[in-house]
């Protein structure tokens, strides 16, 4: 299997775990990716102008990297150059992999959608099946994050997205909300398959000694915790407005774990609104430690801006929160909120409504602890039934095998 994705470990994306799982199932996995620089916009330690361009990690996955323009401060020009440079350089690099004995190409499609182009090229040259796994809906997500493109460029991006989504032999989508939009973009129904992100093995024994080392960093009181990317999509103006409304509620604390393009803006707003006593930015931490942090929260927050593209999305943190058995506050519309309600795993409110968010925070605070714990248990049961890693990986293995078998029998 050749896996194509612009991002890969040490960058914090689940594609790395997916490759480890495929490797453990007996597949030979090779990855085509860029030089790691997300989210800070600078190269990780151990990487530089001279590579390394070829690695093999501990799980046995072979990794080919290509040079790219770094994200830098995340400005529009830097990001555009970052996206284009990967699409061009990886497409060229893919032609040097034609001799490799790949049976199938798997594109793990985040933003930008152009990261799929080298996978499409190689699959066509080698005449092998292509699976595209869409976790970010284009071109919808571009406008949803506030980027305003000239009409001509928007039409070009729509045409490109439609072309890319029609190429794979099988198009997997991470949210049920994507299915209708993909059909509108002209994808044949028989090519579409809902395959949610897995709940990544978070139901583990908590390391008590490590837990003690983290506990002192969490303020005492009722903790509403957000974990993940601090970006334009996550609705931080709404979070801060709600925190401002509840600033005088005793012992209520908003703990933010993560990093991203809007972190500096959030820090500035916390100071400007005098919210430092109740809003705490504690930085980014290794994925393996996140269950420890979650266990110290009274509820976990997931939020997205109000936009049809985001309403169609199921953020991966929903699965993680559920798998860890934590009650959820979901300030979002559409599929993500639907899943929380289906699981009876917490409370939901509309996107971009600070008063509604403040209301469900107070509602969660008012619940007896046993009832909050039951919401968390409900989520864990739902995650085990719907997002179980072994079950979903078996489904993927079946899809991969069927596509290769169909190719061989033609």
Coordinates of C-alpha atoms in Angstrom, one line a residue:
X1 CA 0.0 0.0 0.0
X2 CA 1.3 3.5 -0.9
X3 CA -0.2 6.0 1.6
X4 CA -0.1 9.6 0.3
X5 CA -0.6 12.4 2.8
X6 CA 1.1 15.8 3.1
X7 CA 1.4 15.2 6.9
X8 CA 3.0 12.4 8.8
X9 CA 4.7 11.7 12.2
X10 CA 6.3 13.5 14.0
X11 CA 3.4 15.8 13.0
X12 CA 0.3 15.1 15.1
X13 CA -2.1 13.4 12.7
X14 CA -3.9 10.1 12.9
X15 CA -2.6 8.9 9.5
X16 CA 0.5 7.7 11.4
X17 CA -1.6 5.4 13.6
X18 CA -3.5 4.2 10.6
X19 CA -0.2 3.1 8.9
X20 CA 0.9 1.3 12.0
X21 CA -2.4 -0.6 12.2
X22 CA -2.1 -1.6 8.5
X23 CA 1.5 -2.7 9.0
X24 CA 0.4 -4.7 12.1
X25 CA -2.2 -6.5 10.0
X26 CA 0.4 -7.7 7.6
X27 CA 0.4 -5.1 4.9
X28 CA 3.6 -3.6 3.5
X29 CA 3.1 0.2 3.9
X30 CA 5.0 2.9 2.2
X31 CA 4.3 6.6 2.8
X32 CA 4.8 9.6 0.5
X33 CA 4.8 12.8 2.5
X34 CA 6.4 16.2 3.1
X35 CA 9.0 17.5 5.5
X36 CA 7.4 17.8 8.9
X37 CA 6.6 21.4 9.9
X38 CA 3.0 21.4 11.2
X39 CA 1.7 23.3 13.2
X40 CA 4.6 25.7 14.1
X41 CA 5.7 26.3 10.5
X42 CA 9.3 25.3 11.1
X43 CA 11.0 22.0 10.6
X44 CA 11.1 19.5 13.4
X45 CA 14.3 18.6 15.1
X46 CA 16.3 16.1 13.0
X47 CA 15.0 17.5 9.7
X48 CA 16.7 20.1 7.5
X49 CA 17.5 21.3 4.0
X50 CA 19.3 18.0 3.3
X51 CA 16.6 15.6 4.5
X52 CA 16.4 12.9 5.6
X53 CA 14.3 12.1 2.4
X54 CA 14.0 8.3 3.1
X55 CA 13.3 6.7 6.4
X56 CA 11.9 3.5 8.0
X57 CA 10.1 3.9 11.3
X58 CA 9.9 1.5 14.2
X59 CA 6.7 -0.2 12.8
X60 CA 8.5 -0.9 9.6
X61 CA 6.8 1.7 7.5
X62 CA 9.0 3.1 4.7
X63 CA 8.7 6.9 4.4
X64 CA 9.6 9.0 1.4
X65 CA 9.7 12.8 2.0
X66 CA 9.7 15.6 -0.4
X67 CA 10.9 19.3 0.1
X68 CA 8.1 21.8 0.6
X69 CA 7.7 25.5 1.3
X70 CA 7.2 25.7 5.1
X71 CA 3.9 27.0 6.5
X72 CA 5.7 29.8 8.4
X73 CA 3.2 31.9 10.3
X74 CA 0.3 30.4 8.5
X75 CA -0.4 33.4 6.3
X76 CA -2.4 33.0 3.0
X77 CA 0.6 33.2 0.7
X78 CA 2.8 30.9 2.8
X79 CA 0.0 28.3 3.0
X80 CA -0.7 28.5 -0.7
X81 CA 3.0 28.0 -1.5
X82 CA 3.1 25.1 1.1
X83 CA 0.2 23.4 -0.6
X84 CA 1.4 23.9 -4.1
X85 CA 5.0 22.8 -3.4
X86 CA 3.8 19.5 -1.9
X87 CA 1.5 18.8 -4.8
X88 CA 4.2 19.4 -7.4
X89 CA 7.2 17.9 -5.7
X90 CA 5.3 14.8 -4.5
X91 CA 3.9 14.2 -8.0
X92 CA 7.4 14.3 -9.4
X93 CA 8.6 12.0 -6.6
X94 CA 5.8 9.6 -7.2
X95 CA 7.1 8.9 -10.8
X96 CA 10.3 7.6 -9.2
X97 CA 8.2 5.1 -7.2
X98 CA 6.6 3.5 -10.3
X99 CA 9.0 0.5 -10.0
X100 CA 7.7 -0.2 -6.5
X101 CA 5.4 -3.2 -6.3
X102 CA 2.3 -1.3 -5.0
X103 CA -1.1 -3.1 -5.2
X104 CA -3.1 0.0 -4.2
X105 CA -2.8 3.7 -3.4
X106 CA -4.5 5.2 -0.3
X107 CA -4.8 9.0 -0.1
X108 CA -5.4 10.3 3.4
X109 CA -7.0 13.6 2.4
X110 CA -6.8 16.4 4.9
X111 CA -6.4 20.0 3.8
X112 CA -5.4 20.8 1.1
X113 CA -7.2 18.5 -1.4
X114 CA -4.3 18.9 -3.8
X115 CA -2.4 16.4 -1.7
X116 CA -4.4 13.8 -3.6
X117 CA -2.8 14.6 -7.0
X118 CA 0.4 12.5 -6.6
X119 CA -1.8 9.5 -5.6
X120 CA -4.1 9.9 -8.5
X121 CA -1.1 10.2 -10.9
X122 CA 0.7 7.1 -9.6
X123 CA -2.5 5.0 -9.5
X124 CA -3.1 5.9 -13.2
X125 CA 0.4 5.3 -14.3
X126 CA 0.6 1.9 -12.6
X127 CA -3.1 1.1 -13.3
X128 CA -3.9 0.1 -9.8
X129 CA -6.9 0.9 -7.5
X130 CA -7.0 4.2 -5.6
X131 CA -8.8 4.8 -2.3
X132 CA -9.3 8.4 -1.2
X133 CA -10.2 8.9 2.5
X134 CA -11.8 12.4 2.8
X135 CA -11.6 14.0 6.3
X136 CA -12.0 17.6 5.1
X137 CA -14.6 18.6 2.6
X138 CA -13.4 20.7 -0.3
X139 CA -14.0 23.3 -1.6
X140 CA -16.5 24.0 1.2
X141 CA -14.0 24.1 4.0
X142 CA -12.0 26.8 2.4
X143 CA -14.8 29.4 2.6
X144 CA -15.9 28.0 6.0
X145 CA -12.6 29.1 7.6
X146 CA -13.1 32.6 6.4
X147 CA -10.9 32.6 3.3
X148 CA -12.5 34.7 0.5
X149 CA -11.3 33.8 -3.0
X150 CA -12.1 35.7 -6.2
X151 CA -15.0 34.0 -8.1
X152 CA -12.7 32.7 -10.8
X153 CA -10.4 31.0 -8.3
X154 CA -13.4 29.6 -6.4
X155 CA -14.8 28.1 -9.6
X156 CA -11.4 26.6 -10.4
X157 CA -11.2 25.1 -6.9
X158 CA -14.7 23.6 -7.2
X159 CA -13.8 22.1 -10.6
X160 CA -10.5 20.7 -9.2
X161 CA -12.3 19.2 -6.2
X162 CA -15.0 17.6 -8.3
X163 CA -12.3 16.1 -10.6
X164 CA -10.3 14.7 -7.6
X165 CA -13.3 13.2 -5.8
X166 CA -14.4 11.4 -9.0
X167 CA -11.0 9.7 -9.5
X168 CA -10.8 7.0 -6.8
X169 CA -12.1 3.5 -7.1
X170 CA -13.5 3.9 -3.6
X171 CA -14.2 7.2 -1.7
X172 CA -14.3 6.8 2.0
X173 CA -15.8 9.7 4.1
X174 CA -15.3 10.3 7.8
X175 CA -18.7 11.7 8.4
X176 CA -22.2 10.7 7.2
X177 CA -22.7 14.4 6.5
X178 CA -20.3 14.2 3.6
X179 CA -22.3 11.7 1.7
X180 CA -24.9 14.1 0.3
X181 CA -22.2 16.7 -0.7
X182 CA -20.1 14.1 -2.5
X183 CA -23.2 13.0 -4.5
X184 CA -23.7 16.7 -5.4
X185 CA -20.1 16.8 -6.7
X186 CA -20.9 13.9 -9.0
X187 CA -19.4 11.0 -7.1
X188 CA -21.1 7.7 -8.1
X189 CA -23.1 6.3 -5.1
X190 CA -21.5 2.8 -5.4
X191 CA -18.1 4.4 -4.9
X192 CA -19.0 6.0 -1.6
X193 CA -18.5 4.4 1.9
X194 CA -18.9 5.9 5.4
X195 CA -15.8 5.0 7.4
X196 CA -15.5 7.1 10.6
X197 CA -12.2 7.8 12.3
X198 CA -11.4 5.3 15.0
X199 CA -11.4 5.9 18.7
X200 CA -7.7 5.5 19.1
X201 CA -7.2 3.0 21.9
X202 CA -7.8 5.5 24.7
X203 CA -9.5 3.0 27.0
X204 CA -6.2 2.3 28.7
X205 CA -5.1 2.0 32.3
X206 CA -4.1 5.5 33.6
X207 CA -0.5 5.8 34.8
X208 CA -1.0 7.1 38.4
X209 CA 2.5 8.5 38.7
X210 CA 2.2 10.4 35.4
X211 CA -1.3 11.5 36.4
X212 CA 0.1 13.1 39.6
X213 CA 2.7 15.0 37.5
X214 CA -0.1 16.5 35.4
X215 CA -2.7 17.1 38.1
X216 CA -0.9 20.1 39.6
X217 CA -1.3 22.0 36.4
X218 CA -5.1 21.7 36.4
X219 CA -6.9 24.4 38.5
X220 CA -9.2 23.2 41.2
X221 CA -12.9 23.6 40.5
X222 CA -15.1 22.6 37.6
X223 CA -13.0 22.1 34.5
X224 CA -14.3 22.5 31.0
X225 CA -11.5 21.2 28.7
X226 CA -10.9 21.8 25.0
X227 CA -8.2 19.8 23.3
X228 CA -7.0 20.2 19.7
X229 CA -6.2 22.7 17.0
X230 CA -6.7 26.4 18.0
X231 CA -7.8 27.6 14.6
X232 CA -10.4 29.6 12.8
X233 CA -12.7 26.6 12.5
X234 CA -13.0 25.9 16.2
X235 CA -15.2 28.9 17.1
X236 CA -12.9 30.5 19.8
X237 CA -14.7 33.8 19.7
X238 CA -17.8 32.0 20.9
X239 CA -15.8 30.1 23.6
X240 CA -14.3 33.4 25.0
X241 CA -17.6 35.2 24.9
X242 CA -19.2 32.4 26.9
X243 CA -16.3 32.5 29.3
X244 CA -16.8 36.2 29.7
X245 CA -20.5 35.7 30.5
X246 CA -19.6 33.2 33.2
X247 CA -16.5 35.0 34.5
X248 CA -18.0 35.4 38.0
X249 CA -19.2 31.8 38.4
X250 CA -17.1 30.5 41.3
X251 CA -14.5 27.7 40.5
X252 CA -15.4 27.5 36.8
X253 CA -12.2 27.0 34.6
X254 CA -11.8 26.7 30.9
X255 CA -8.6 24.7 30.1
X256 CA -7.3 24.8 26.5
X257 CA -4.8 22.2 25.3
X258 CA -3.3 22.5 21.9
X259 CA -1.8 24.9 19.5
X260 CA -2.6 26.5 16.2
X261 CA -2.8 29.7 14.1
X262 CA -5.2 31.5 16.4
X263 CA -3.3 30.8 19.7
X264 CA -1.8 34.2 19.9
X265 CA -5.1 35.8 19.2
X266 CA -6.7 33.8 22.0
X267 CA -3.9 34.7 24.4
X268 CA -4.3 38.4 23.5
X269 CA -8.1 38.2 24.0
X270 CA -7.8 36.5 27.3
X271 CA -5.6 39.4 28.5
X272 CA -7.8 42.1 27.0
X273 CA -11.0 40.6 28.5
X274 CA -9.3 40.0 31.9
X275 CA -10.1 36.3 31.8
X276 CA -6.7 34.9 32.9
X277 CA -8.3 33.7 36.2
X278 CA -10.6 31.3 34.4
X279 CA -9.2 30.6 30.9
X280 CA -5.9 28.7 30.9
X281 CA -3.9 27.8 27.8
X282 CA -1.6 24.9 28.7
X283 CA 0.0 24.1 25.3
X284 CA 0.3 21.0 23.2
X285 CA 1.0 17.6 24.7
X286 CA 1.8 14.1 23.3
X287 CA -1.2 12.1 22.1
X288 CA -0.3 9.3 24.4
X289 CA -0.8 11.6 27.4
X290 CA -4.2 13.0 26.4
X291 CA -6.3 10.4 28.3
X292 CA -4.5 11.5 31.5
X293 CA -5.5 15.2 30.8
X294 CA -9.0 14.2 29.9
X295 CA -9.5 12.2 33.1
X296 CA -8.9 15.4 35.1
X297 CA -11.7 17.3 33.3
X298 CA -15.3 17.5 34.4
X299 CA -16.5 17.9 30.8
X300 CA -14.8 18.1 27.4
X301 CA -15.7 20.8 24.9
X302 CA -15.9 20.4 21.1
X303 CA -16.9 23.4 19.1
X304 CA -17.0 24.5 15.4
X305 CA -18.0 27.7 13.6
X306 CA -21.5 27.9 12.1
X307 CA -21.1 26.8 8.5
X308 CA -22.7 24.1 6.4
X309 CA -19.3 22.5 5.7
X310 CA -18.6 22.2 9.5
X311 CA -22.1 21.0 10.1
X312 CA -21.3 18.0 7.8
X313 CA -18.1 17.2 9.8
X314 CA -17.6 14.8 12.6
X315 CA -14.5 16.0 14.5
X316 CA -12.2 13.2 15.6
X317 CA -12.1 14.6 19.1
X318 CA -15.7 13.5 19.5
X319 CA -14.5 9.9 19.2
X320 CA -11.6 10.5 21.6
X321 CA -13.7 12.2 24.2
X322 CA -16.2 9.3 24.1
X323 CA -13.5 6.6 24.2
X324 CA -12.1 8.2 27.3
X325 CA -15.6 8.2 29.0
X326 CA -15.8 11.9 29.4
X327 CA -19.1 13.9 29.2
X328 CA -19.2 16.2 26.3
X329 CA -20.3 19.8 25.7
X330 CA -20.8 20.2 21.9
X331 CA -21.2 23.7 20.6
X332 CA -21.8 22.7 17.0
X333 CA -24.4 22.0 14.4
X334 CA -25.1 18.9 12.3
X335 CA -23.4 15.6 12.4
X336 CA -21.2 16.1 15.4
X337 CA -24.1 17.3 17.6
X338 CA -26.2 14.4 16.2
X339 CA -23.7 11.8 17.3
X340 CA -23.4 13.3 20.9
X341 CA -27.2 13.2 21.1
X342 CA -27.5 9.7 19.7
X343 CA -25.0 8.5 22.3
X344 CA -26.6 10.5 25.1
X345 CA -23.0 11.5 25.9
X346 CA -23.5 15.1 26.9
X347 CA -25.2 18.4 26.0
X348 CA -25.4 20.2 22.7
X349 CA -26.0 23.8 21.6
X350 CA -25.9 25.8 18.4
X351 CA -22.7 27.0 16.9
X352 CA -21.7 30.6 17.3
X353 CA -24.1 31.2 20.2
X354 CA -22.2 32.2 23.4
X355 CA -25.4 32.4 25.5
X356 CA -26.4 28.8 24.5
X357 CA -22.9 27.6 25.3
X358 CA -22.9 29.3 28.7
X359 CA -26.3 27.7 29.4
X360 CA -25.1 24.1 28.7
X361 CA -22.0 24.7 30.8
X362 CA -24.2 25.7 33.7
X363 CA -26.5 22.8 33.1
X364 CA -23.5 20.4 33.2
X365 CA -22.2 22.0 36.4
X366 CA -25.6 21.5 38.0
X367 CA -25.7 17.8 37.3
X368 CA -24.8 15.5 40.2
X369 CA -21.4 13.8 39.6
X370 CA -22.9 10.4 39.2
X371 CA -25.1 11.7 36.3
X372 CA -22.1 13.3 34.6
X373 CA -20.2 10.0 34.9
X374 CA -23.2 8.2 33.3
X375 CA -23.0 10.5 30.3
X376 CA -19.4 9.6 30.0
X377 CA -20.1 5.9 30.2
X378 CA -22.8 6.3 27.5
X379 CA -20.3 7.8 25.2
X380 CA -17.7 5.1 25.9
X381 CA -20.4 2.4 25.0
X382 CA -21.3 4.2 21.8
X383 CA -17.6 4.6 20.8
X384 CA -17.0 0.8 21.4
X385 CA -20.0 0.0 19.2
X386 CA -19.4 2.5 16.4
X387 CA -15.8 3.5 16.4
X388 CA -14.0 0.4 17.6
X389 CA -10.5 0.3 16.1
X390 CA -10.4 -3.4 15.4
X391 CA -13.8 -3.5 13.8
X392 CA -13.1 -0.5 11.6
X393 CA -9.7 -1.7 10.5
X394 CA -11.2 -5.0 9.5
X395 CA -13.7 -3.1 7.4
X396 CA -10.9 -1.2 5.7
X397 CA -8.9 -4.4 5.2
X398 CA -11.9 -5.9 3.5
X399 CA -12.3 -2.9 1.2
X400 CA -8.6 -2.9 0.3
X401 CA -8.6 -6.6 -0.4
X402 CA -11.8 -6.5 -2.5
X403 CA -10.4 -3.7 -4.7
X404 CA -7.2 -5.5 -5.3
X405 CA -9.1 -8.8 -6.0
X406 CA -11.4 -7.0 -8.5
X407 CA -8.3 -5.6 -10.3
X408 CA -6.7 -9.0 -10.6
X409 CA -9.8 -10.7 -11.9
X410 CA -10.4 -8.2 -14.7

